mmCIF file of C-alpha atoms in Angstrom:
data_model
loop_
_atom_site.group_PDB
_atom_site.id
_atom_site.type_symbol
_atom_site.label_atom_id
_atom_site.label_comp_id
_atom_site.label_asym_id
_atom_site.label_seq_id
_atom_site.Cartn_x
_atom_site.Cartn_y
_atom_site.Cartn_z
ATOM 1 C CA UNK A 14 -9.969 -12.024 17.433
ATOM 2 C CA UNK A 15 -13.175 -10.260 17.232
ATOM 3 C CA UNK A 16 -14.685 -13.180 14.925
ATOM 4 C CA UNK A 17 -18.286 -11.897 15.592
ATOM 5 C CA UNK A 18 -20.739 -14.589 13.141
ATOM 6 C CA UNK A 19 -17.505 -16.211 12.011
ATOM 7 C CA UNK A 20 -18.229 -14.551 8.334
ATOM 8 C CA UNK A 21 -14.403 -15.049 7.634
ATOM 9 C CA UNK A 22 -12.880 -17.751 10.051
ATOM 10 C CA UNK A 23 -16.112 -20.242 8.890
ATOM 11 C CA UNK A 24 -14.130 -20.272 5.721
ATOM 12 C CA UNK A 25 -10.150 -20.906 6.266
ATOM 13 C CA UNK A 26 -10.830 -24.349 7.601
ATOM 14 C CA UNK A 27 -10.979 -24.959 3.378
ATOM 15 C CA UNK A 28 -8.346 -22.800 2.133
ATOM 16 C CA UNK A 29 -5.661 -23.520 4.601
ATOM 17 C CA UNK A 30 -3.491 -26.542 4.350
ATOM 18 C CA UNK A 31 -4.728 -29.938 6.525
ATOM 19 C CA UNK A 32 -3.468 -29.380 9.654
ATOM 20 C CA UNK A 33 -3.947 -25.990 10.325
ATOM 21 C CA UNK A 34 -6.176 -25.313 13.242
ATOM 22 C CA UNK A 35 -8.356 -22.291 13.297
ATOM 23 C CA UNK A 36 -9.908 -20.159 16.485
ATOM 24 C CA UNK A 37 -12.408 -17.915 16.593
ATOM 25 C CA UNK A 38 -12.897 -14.943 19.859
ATOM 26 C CA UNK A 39 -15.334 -12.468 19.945
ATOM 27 C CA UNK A 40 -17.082 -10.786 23.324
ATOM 28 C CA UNK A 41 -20.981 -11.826 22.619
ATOM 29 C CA UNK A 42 -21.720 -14.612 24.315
ATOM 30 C CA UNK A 43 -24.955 -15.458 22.134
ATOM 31 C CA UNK A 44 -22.509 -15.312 18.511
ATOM 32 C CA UNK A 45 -20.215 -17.822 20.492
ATOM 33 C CA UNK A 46 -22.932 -19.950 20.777
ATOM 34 C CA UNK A 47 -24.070 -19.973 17.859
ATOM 35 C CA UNK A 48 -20.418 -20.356 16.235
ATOM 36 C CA UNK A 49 -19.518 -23.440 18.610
ATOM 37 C CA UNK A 50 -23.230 -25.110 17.461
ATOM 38 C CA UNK A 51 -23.039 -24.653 13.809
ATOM 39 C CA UNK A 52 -19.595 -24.205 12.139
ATOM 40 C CA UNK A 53 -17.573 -27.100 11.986
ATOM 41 C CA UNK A 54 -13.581 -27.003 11.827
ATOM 42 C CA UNK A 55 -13.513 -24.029 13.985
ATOM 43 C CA UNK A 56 -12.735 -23.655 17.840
ATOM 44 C CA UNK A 57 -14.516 -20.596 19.581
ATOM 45 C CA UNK A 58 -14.262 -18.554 22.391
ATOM 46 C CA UNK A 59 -15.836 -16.255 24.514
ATOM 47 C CA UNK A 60 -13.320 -13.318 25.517
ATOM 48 C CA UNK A 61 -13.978 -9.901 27.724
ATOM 49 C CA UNK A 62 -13.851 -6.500 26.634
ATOM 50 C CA UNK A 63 -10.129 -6.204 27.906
ATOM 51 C CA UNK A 64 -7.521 -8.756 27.878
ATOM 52 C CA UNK A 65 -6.385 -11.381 28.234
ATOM 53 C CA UNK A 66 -7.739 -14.132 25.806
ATOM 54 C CA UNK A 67 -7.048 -17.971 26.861
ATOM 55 C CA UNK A 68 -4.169 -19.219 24.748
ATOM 56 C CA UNK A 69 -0.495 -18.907 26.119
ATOM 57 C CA UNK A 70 1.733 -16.649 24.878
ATOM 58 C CA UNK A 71 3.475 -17.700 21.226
ATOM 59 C CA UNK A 72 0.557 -19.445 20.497
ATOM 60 C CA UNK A 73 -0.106 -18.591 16.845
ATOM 61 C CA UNK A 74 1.639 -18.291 14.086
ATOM 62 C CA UNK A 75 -1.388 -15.157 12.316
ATOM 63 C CA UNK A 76 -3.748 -13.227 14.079
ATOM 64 C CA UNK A 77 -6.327 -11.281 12.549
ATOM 65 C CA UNK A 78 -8.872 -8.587 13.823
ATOM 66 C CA UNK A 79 -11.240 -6.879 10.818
ATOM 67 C CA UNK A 80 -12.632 -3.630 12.416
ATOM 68 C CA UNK A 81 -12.162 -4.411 16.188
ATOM 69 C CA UNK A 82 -9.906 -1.628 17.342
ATOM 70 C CA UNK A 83 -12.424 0.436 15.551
ATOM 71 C CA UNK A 84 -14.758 -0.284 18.964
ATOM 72 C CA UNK A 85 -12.292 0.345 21.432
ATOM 73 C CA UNK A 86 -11.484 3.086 23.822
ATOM 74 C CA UNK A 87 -7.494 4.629 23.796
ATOM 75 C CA UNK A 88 -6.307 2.551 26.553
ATOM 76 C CA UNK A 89 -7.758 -0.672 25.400
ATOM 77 C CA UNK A 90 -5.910 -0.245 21.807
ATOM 78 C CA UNK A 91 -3.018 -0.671 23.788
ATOM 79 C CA UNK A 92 -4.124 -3.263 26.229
ATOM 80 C CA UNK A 93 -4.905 -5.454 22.605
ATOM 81 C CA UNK A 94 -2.451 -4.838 20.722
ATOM 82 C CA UNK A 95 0.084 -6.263 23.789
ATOM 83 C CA UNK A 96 -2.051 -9.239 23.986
ATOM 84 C CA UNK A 97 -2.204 -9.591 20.465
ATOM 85 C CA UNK A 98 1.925 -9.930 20.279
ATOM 86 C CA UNK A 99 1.913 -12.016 23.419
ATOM 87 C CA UNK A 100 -0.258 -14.662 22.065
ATOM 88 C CA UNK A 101 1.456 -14.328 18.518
ATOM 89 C CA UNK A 102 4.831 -16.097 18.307
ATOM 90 C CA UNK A 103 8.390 -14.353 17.374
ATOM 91 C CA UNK A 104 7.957 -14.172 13.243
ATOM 92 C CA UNK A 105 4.588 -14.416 13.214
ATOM 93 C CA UNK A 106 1.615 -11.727 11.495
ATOM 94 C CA UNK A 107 -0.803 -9.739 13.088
ATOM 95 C CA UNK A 108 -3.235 -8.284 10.320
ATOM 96 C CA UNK A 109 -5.639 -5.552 11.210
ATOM 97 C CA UNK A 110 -7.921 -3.112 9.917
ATOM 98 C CA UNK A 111 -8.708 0.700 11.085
ATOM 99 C CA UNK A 112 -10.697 4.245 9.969
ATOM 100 C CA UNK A 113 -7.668 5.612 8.955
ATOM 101 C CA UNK A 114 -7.945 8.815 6.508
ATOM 102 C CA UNK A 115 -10.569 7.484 4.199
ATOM 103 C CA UNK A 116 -13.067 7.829 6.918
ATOM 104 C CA UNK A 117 -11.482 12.046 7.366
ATOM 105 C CA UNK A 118 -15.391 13.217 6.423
ATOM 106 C CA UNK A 119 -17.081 11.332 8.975
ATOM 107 C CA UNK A 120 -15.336 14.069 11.875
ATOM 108 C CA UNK A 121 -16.716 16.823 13.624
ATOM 109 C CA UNK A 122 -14.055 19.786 13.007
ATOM 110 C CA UNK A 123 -12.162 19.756 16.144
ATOM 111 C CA UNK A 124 -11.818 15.629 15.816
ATOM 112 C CA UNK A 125 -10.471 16.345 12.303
ATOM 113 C CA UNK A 126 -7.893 18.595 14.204
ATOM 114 C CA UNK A 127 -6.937 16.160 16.633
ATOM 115 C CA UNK A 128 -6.593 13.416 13.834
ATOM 116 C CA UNK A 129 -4.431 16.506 11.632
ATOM 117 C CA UNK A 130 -2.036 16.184 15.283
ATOM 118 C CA UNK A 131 -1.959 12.221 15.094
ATOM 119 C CA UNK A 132 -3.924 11.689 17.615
ATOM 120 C CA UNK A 133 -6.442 8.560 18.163
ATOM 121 C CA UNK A 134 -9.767 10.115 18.189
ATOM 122 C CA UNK A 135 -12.378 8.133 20.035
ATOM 123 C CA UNK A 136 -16.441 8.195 19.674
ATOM 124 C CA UNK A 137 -16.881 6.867 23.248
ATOM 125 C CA UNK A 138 -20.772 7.983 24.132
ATOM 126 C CA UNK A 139 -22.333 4.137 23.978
ATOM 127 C CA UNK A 140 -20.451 0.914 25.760
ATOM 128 C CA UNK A 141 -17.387 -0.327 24.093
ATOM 129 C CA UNK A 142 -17.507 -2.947 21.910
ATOM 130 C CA UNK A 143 -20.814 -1.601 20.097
ATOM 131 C CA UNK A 144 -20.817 -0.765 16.406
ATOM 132 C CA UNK A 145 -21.266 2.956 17.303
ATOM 133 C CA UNK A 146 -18.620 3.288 19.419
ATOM 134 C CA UNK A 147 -15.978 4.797 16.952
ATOM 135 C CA UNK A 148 -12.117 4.926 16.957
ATOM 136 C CA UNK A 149 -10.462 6.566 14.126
ATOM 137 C CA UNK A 150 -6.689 5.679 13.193
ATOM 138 C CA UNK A 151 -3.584 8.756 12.094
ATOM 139 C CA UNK A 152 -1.195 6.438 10.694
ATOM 140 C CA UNK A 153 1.146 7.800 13.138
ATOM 141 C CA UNK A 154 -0.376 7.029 15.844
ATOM 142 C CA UNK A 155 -1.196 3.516 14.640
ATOM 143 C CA UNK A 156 2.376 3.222 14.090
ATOM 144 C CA UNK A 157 3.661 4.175 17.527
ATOM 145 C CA UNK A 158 1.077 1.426 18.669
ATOM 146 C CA UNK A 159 2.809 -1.234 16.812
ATOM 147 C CA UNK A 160 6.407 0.297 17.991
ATOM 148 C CA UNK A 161 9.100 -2.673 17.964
ATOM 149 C CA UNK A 162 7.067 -4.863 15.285
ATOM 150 C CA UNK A 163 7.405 -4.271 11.440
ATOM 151 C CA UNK A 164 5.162 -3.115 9.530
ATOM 152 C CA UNK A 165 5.093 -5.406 6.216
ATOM 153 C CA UNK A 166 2.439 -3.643 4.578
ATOM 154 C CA UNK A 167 0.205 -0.707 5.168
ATOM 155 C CA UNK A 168 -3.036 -0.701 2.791
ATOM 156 C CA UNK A 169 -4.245 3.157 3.150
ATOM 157 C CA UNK A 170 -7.823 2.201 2.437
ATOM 158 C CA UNK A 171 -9.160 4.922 0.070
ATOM 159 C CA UNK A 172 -13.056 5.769 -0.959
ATOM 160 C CA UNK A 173 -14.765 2.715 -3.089
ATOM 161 C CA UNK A 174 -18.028 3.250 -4.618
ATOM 162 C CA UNK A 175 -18.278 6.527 -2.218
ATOM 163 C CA UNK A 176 -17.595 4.976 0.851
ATOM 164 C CA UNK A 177 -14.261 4.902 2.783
ATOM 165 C CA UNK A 178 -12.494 1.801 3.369
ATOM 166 C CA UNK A 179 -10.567 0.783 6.712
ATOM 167 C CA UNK A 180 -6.686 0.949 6.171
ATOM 168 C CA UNK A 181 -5.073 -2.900 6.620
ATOM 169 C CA UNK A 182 -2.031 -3.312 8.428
ATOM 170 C CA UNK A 183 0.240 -6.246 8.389
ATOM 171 C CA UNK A 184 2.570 -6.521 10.997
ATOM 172 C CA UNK A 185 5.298 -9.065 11.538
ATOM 173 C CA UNK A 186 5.724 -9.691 15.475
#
């Protein structure tokens, strides 16, 4: 979900066993495209901004979305993450990635407050979806997202080579 040039799903086709089949969505028309034309193994789709994506519900066994919910608004994290469990069936993972702490420098003051309260707190001044719109992740608020599901493994990113790194969360639907 979110596949965007396919720089990870263009290369599970190989290191999943035969059989497995592999989908790609992402919101840009023009990367679909491109996807559908030149990476093999892989079906893509186009999806909107909001939900829902075309596959019934139980549909896959893992999910993934690297940096997505780090473009949406409040509301849509939400919206995605109950379309994300729909479309996942009973037993199966959702793995994500979010600014959690690590990315702490990066606010203004009275977002770093808000965050301190765990709060979601959203850059929202471009169109959602774009690389500078910015959501930034409390744990406890990404944990009240995933209520019901389990959480079988939170990654708290950290600083690498002086840069922060999103936290990964594994979640078991």
């Amino acid at each position: 979900w979110g596949c965007g040039p396919a720089r990870v799903a263009r290369h599970l086709p190989e290191l999943l066993k035969p059989g497995c089949q592999v989908f790609g969505t992402d919101y840009n028309p023009v990367t679909i495209k491109w996807n559908q034309e030149n990476i093999p193994r892989v079906s893509f789709f186009l999806n909107k901004h909001e939900p829902p994506l075309p596959f019934s519900g139980n549909f896959f066994d893992a999910v993934y979305g690297i940096s997505i919910f780090t473009h949406l608004s409040e509301k849509l994290h939400y919206d995605w993450f109950s379309e994300l469990v729909r479309i996942t069936r009973p037993g199966g993972i959702i793995l994500l990635t979010m600014q959690g702490r690590s990315f702490s420098a990066k606010l203004t003051p009275a977002e770093q407050e808000i965050f301190d309260q765990g709060r979601i707190v959203v850059r929202g001044h471009t169109k959602i979806g774009h690389r500078t719109y910015s959501a930034f992740h409390p744990e406890s608020f990404v944990r009240e997202l995933i209520r019901e599901n389990t959480v079988l493994g939170f990654d708290p990113g950290g600083i690498s080579k002086g840069q922060p790194v999103q936290d990964v969360w594994m979640i078991r639907v």
